[in-house]
Tab-separated table of C-alpha atoms in Angstrom:
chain	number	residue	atom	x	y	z
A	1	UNK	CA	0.000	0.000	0.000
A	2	UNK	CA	0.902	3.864	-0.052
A	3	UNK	CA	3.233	5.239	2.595
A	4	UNK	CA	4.621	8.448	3.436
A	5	UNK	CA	8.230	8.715	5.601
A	6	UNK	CA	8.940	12.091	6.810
A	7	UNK	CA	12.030	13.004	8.457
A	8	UNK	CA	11.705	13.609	12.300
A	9	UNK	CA	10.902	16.084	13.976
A	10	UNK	CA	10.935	18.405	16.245
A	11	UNK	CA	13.233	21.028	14.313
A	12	UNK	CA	14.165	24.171	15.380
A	13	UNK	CA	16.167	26.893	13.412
A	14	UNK	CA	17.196	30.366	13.621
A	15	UNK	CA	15.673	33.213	11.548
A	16	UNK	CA	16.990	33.174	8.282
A	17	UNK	CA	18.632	29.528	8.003
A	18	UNK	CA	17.631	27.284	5.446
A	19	UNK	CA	15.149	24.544	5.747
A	20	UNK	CA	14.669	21.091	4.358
A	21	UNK	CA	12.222	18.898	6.091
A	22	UNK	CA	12.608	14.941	3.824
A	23	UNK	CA	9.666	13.445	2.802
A	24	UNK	CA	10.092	9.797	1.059
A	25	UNK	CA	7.198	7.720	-0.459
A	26	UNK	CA	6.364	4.596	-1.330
A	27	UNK	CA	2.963	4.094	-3.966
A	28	UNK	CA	1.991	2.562	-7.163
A	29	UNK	CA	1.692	4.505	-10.152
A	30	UNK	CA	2.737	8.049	-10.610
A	31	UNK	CA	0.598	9.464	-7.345
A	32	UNK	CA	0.396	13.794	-6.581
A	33	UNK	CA	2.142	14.990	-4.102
A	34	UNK	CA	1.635	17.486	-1.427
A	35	UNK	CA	2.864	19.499	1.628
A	36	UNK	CA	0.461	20.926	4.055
A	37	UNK	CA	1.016	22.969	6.857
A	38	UNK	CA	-0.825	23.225	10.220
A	39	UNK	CA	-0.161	26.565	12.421
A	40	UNK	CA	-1.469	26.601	16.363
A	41	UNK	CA	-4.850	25.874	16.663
A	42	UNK	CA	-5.665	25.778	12.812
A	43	UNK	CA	-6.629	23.289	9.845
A	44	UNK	CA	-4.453	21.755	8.008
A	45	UNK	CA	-3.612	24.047	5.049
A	46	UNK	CA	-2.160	23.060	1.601
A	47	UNK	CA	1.135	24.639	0.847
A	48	UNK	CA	2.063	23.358	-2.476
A	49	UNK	CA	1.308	20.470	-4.772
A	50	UNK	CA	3.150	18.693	-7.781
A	51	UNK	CA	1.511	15.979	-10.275
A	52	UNK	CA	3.882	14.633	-11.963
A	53	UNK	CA	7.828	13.554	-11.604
A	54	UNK	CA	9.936	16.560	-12.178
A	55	UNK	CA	7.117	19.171	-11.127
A	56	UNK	CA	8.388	21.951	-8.606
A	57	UNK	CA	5.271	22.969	-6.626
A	58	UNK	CA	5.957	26.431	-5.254
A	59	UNK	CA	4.315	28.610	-2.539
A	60	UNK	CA	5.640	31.595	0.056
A	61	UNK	CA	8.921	30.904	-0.376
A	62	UNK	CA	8.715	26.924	-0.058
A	63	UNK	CA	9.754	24.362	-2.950
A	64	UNK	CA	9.724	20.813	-3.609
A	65	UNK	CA	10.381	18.682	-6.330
A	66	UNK	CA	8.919	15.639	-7.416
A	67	UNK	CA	11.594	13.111	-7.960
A	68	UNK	CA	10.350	9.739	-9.223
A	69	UNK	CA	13.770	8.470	-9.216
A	70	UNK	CA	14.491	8.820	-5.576
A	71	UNK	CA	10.797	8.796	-4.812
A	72	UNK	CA	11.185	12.315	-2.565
A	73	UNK	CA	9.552	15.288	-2.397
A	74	UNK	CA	11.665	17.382	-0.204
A	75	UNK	CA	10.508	20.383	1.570
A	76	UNK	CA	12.719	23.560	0.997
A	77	UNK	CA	12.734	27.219	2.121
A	78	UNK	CA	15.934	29.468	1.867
A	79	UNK	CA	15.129	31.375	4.279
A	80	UNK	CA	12.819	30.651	6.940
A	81	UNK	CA	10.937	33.603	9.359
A	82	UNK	CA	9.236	32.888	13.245
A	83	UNK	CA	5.836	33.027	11.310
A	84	UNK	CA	6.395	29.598	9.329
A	85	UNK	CA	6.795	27.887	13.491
A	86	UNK	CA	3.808	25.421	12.495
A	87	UNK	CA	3.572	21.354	11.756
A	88	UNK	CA	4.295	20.247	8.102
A	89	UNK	CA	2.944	17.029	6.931
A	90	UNK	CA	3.532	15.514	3.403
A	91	UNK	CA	1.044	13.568	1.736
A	92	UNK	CA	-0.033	11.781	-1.334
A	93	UNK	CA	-2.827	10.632	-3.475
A	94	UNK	CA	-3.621	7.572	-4.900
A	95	UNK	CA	-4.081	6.896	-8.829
A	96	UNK	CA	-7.453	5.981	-10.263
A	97	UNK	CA	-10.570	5.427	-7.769
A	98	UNK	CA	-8.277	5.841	-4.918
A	99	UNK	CA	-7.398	9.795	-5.946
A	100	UNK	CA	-9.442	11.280	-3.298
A	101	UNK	CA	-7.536	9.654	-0.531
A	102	UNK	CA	-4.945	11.368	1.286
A	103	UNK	CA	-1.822	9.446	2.742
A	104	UNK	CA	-0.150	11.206	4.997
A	105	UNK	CA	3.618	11.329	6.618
A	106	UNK	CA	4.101	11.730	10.899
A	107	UNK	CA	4.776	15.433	10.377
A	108	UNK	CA	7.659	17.255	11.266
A	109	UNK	CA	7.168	20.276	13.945
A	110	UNK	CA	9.246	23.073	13.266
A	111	UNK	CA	10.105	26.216	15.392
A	112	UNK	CA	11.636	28.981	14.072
A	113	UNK	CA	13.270	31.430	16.766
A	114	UNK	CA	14.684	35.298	16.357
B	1	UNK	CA	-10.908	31.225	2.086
B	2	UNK	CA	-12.804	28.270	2.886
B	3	UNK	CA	-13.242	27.630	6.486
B	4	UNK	CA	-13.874	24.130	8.197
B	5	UNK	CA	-15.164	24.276	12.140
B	6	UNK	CA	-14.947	21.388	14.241
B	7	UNK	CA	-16.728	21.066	17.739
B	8	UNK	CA	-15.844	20.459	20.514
B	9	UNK	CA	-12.235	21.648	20.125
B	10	UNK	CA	-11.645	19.037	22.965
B	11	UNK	CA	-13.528	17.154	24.974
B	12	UNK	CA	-12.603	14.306	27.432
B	13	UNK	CA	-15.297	11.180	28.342
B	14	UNK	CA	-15.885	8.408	31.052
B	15	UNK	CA	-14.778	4.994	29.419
B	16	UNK	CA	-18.353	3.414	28.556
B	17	UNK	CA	-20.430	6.976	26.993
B	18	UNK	CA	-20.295	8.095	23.871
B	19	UNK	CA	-19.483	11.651	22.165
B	20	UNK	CA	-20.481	13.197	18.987
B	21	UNK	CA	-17.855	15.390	17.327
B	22	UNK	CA	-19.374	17.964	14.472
B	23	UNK	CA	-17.711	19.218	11.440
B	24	UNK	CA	-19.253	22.016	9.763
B	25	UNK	CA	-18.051	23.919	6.300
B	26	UNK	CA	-19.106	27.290	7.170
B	27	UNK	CA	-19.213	29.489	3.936
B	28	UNK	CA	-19.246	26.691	1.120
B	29	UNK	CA	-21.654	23.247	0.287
B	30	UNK	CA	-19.720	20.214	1.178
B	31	UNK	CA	-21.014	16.581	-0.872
B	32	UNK	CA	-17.754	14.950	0.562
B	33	UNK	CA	-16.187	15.036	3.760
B	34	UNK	CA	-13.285	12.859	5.066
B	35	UNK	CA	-12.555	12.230	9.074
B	36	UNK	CA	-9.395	11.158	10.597
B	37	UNK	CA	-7.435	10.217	13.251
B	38	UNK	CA	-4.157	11.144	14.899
B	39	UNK	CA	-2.179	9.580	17.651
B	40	UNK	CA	0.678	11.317	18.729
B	41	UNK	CA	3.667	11.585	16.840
B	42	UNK	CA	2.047	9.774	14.067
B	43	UNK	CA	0.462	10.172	10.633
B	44	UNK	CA	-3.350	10.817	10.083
B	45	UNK	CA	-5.146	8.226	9.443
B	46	UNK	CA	-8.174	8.293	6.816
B	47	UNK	CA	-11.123	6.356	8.907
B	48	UNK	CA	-14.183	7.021	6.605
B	49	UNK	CA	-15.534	9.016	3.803
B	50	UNK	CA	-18.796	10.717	4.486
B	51	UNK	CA	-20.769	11.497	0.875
B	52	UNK	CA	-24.109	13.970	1.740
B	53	UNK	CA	-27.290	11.536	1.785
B	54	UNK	CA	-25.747	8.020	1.606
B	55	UNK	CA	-23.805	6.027	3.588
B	56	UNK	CA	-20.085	6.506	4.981
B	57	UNK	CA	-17.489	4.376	3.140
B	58	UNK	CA	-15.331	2.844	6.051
B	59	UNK	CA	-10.944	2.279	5.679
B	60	UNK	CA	-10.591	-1.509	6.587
B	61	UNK	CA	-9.850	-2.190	9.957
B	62	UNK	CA	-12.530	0.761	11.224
B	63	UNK	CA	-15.393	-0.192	13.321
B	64	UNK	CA	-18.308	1.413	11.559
B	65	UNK	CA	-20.592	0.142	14.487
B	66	UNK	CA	-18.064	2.139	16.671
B	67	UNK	CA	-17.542	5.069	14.917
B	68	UNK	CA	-20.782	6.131	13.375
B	69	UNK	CA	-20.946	8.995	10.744
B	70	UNK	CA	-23.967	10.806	9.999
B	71	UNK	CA	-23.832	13.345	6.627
B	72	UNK	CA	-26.984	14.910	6.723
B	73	UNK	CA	-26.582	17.698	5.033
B	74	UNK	CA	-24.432	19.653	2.671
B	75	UNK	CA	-22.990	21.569	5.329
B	76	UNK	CA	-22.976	19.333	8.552
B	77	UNK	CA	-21.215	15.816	8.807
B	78	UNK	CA	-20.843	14.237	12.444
B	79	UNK	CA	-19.157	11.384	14.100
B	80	UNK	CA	-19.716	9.894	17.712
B	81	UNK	CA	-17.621	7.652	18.823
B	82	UNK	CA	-19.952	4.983	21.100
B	83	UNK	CA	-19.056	3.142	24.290
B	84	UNK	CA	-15.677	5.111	24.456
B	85	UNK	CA	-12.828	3.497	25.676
B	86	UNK	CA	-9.101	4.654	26.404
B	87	UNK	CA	-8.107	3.561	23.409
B	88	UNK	CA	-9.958	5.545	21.327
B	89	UNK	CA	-8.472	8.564	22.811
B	90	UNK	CA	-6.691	10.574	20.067
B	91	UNK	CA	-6.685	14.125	17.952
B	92	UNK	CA	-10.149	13.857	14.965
B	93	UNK	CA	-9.793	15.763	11.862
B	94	UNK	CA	-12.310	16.038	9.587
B	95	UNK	CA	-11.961	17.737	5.917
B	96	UNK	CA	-14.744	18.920	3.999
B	97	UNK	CA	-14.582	18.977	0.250
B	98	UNK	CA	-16.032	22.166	-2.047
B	99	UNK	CA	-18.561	21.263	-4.026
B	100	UNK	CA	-18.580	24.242	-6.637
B	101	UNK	CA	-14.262	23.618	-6.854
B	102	UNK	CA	-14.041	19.561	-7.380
B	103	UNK	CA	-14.120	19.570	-11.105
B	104	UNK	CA	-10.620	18.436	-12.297
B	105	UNK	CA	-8.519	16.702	-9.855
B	106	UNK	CA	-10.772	15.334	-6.701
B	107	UNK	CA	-8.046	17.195	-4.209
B	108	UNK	CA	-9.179	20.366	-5.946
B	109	UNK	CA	-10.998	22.265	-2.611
B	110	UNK	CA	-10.422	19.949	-0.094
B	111	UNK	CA	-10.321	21.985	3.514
B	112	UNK	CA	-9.256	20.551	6.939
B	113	UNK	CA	-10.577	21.516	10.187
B	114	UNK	CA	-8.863	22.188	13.299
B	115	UNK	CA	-9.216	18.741	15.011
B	116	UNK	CA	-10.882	17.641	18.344
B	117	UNK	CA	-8.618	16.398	20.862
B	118	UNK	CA	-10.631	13.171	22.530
B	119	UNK	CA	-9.568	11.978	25.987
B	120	UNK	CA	-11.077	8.562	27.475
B	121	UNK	CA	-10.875	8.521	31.220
């Protein structure tokens, strides 16, 4: 079945480092991936999306790349402010009748200090 | 943008009762609406698909005697959790799917709610 691995958390950074939260999967077919993001006391949020291998979804100064090859979809941000201190959970979606379901990683807390 | 409530925000139970947890989309029509569960440090879980006038569609290994979900209407979906037990103390998430956005890709529109934290004493 689908599974999403997501490198531990918690992490905590300084204003202005540079971010990469690791997100592996493991799924049939060519599945979409996603990143959400969950701040204090709200939803979960989607951050940024790709469909297909080799897609860069983009969003607030966040990237990842779908790479079919290493079957990743890292988490980037150059650099990272006190407002992005939230949970971050990757996920994917099944292929065909399944495409509606979300599989989701642990989540990775991160805290961003000044 | 879309906005998905969930009440109670917490709430904890004697082992044995049961407790109904509401998820409401509160400014769009929702056909579809997904709930899950979260234990700590873990992923969410998908337990059941709720589709507006029909029947929930249950993950294998979910109780749907247990956990029942009621969809009622286009804005409303619930689920109560009968006779309680420790166990089935854990974080519920429910998303709620826009109608007017789901042409295209089904994850078009797709909004998560806040969560209920459930304790079983």
């Amino acid at each position: 079945g689908n599974s999403v691995t997501q490198m531990e958390g918690p992490v905590t950074l300084s204003e202005e480092a540079f971010l990469t939260i690791n997100c592996t999967y493991t799924a049939t077919g060519y599945p979409s991936l996603f990143w959400y993001v969950q701040y204090p006391g709200e939803g979960l949020q989607l951050l940024l999306k790709a469909t297909k291998a080799d897609d860069k979804g983009s969003n607030k100064g966040f990237e990842a790349t779908y790479r079919k090859e290493t079957t990743s979809f890292h988490l980037e941000k150059g650099s990272v402010q006190v407002s992005d201190s939230a949970v971050y959970f990757c996920a994917l979606s099944g292929v065909g009748t399944s495409g509606s379901r979300l599989t989701f990683g642990e989540g990775t807390q991160l805290t961003v200090n000044p | 943008g879309a906005v998905v409530s969930q009440h109670p925000s917490w709430v904890i139970c004697k082992s044995g009762t049961s407790v109904k947890i509401e998820c409401r989309s509160l400014d769009f029509q929702a056909t579809t609406m997904f709930w899950y569960r979260q234990f700590p440090k873990q992923s969410l879980m998908l337990m059941a698909t709720s589709n507006e006038g029909s029947k929930a569609t249950y993950e294998q290994g979910v109780e749907k005697d247990k956990f029942l979900i009621n969809h009622a209407s286009l804005t409303l979906s619930t689920l109560t959790v009968t006779s309680a037990h420790p166990e089935d103390s854990s974080f519920y998430i429910c998303s709620a799917r826009d109608a007017s956005l789901s042409g295209g890709s089904p994850l078009r529109g797709q909004y998560f709610g806040p969560g209920t934290r459930l304790t079983v004493t």
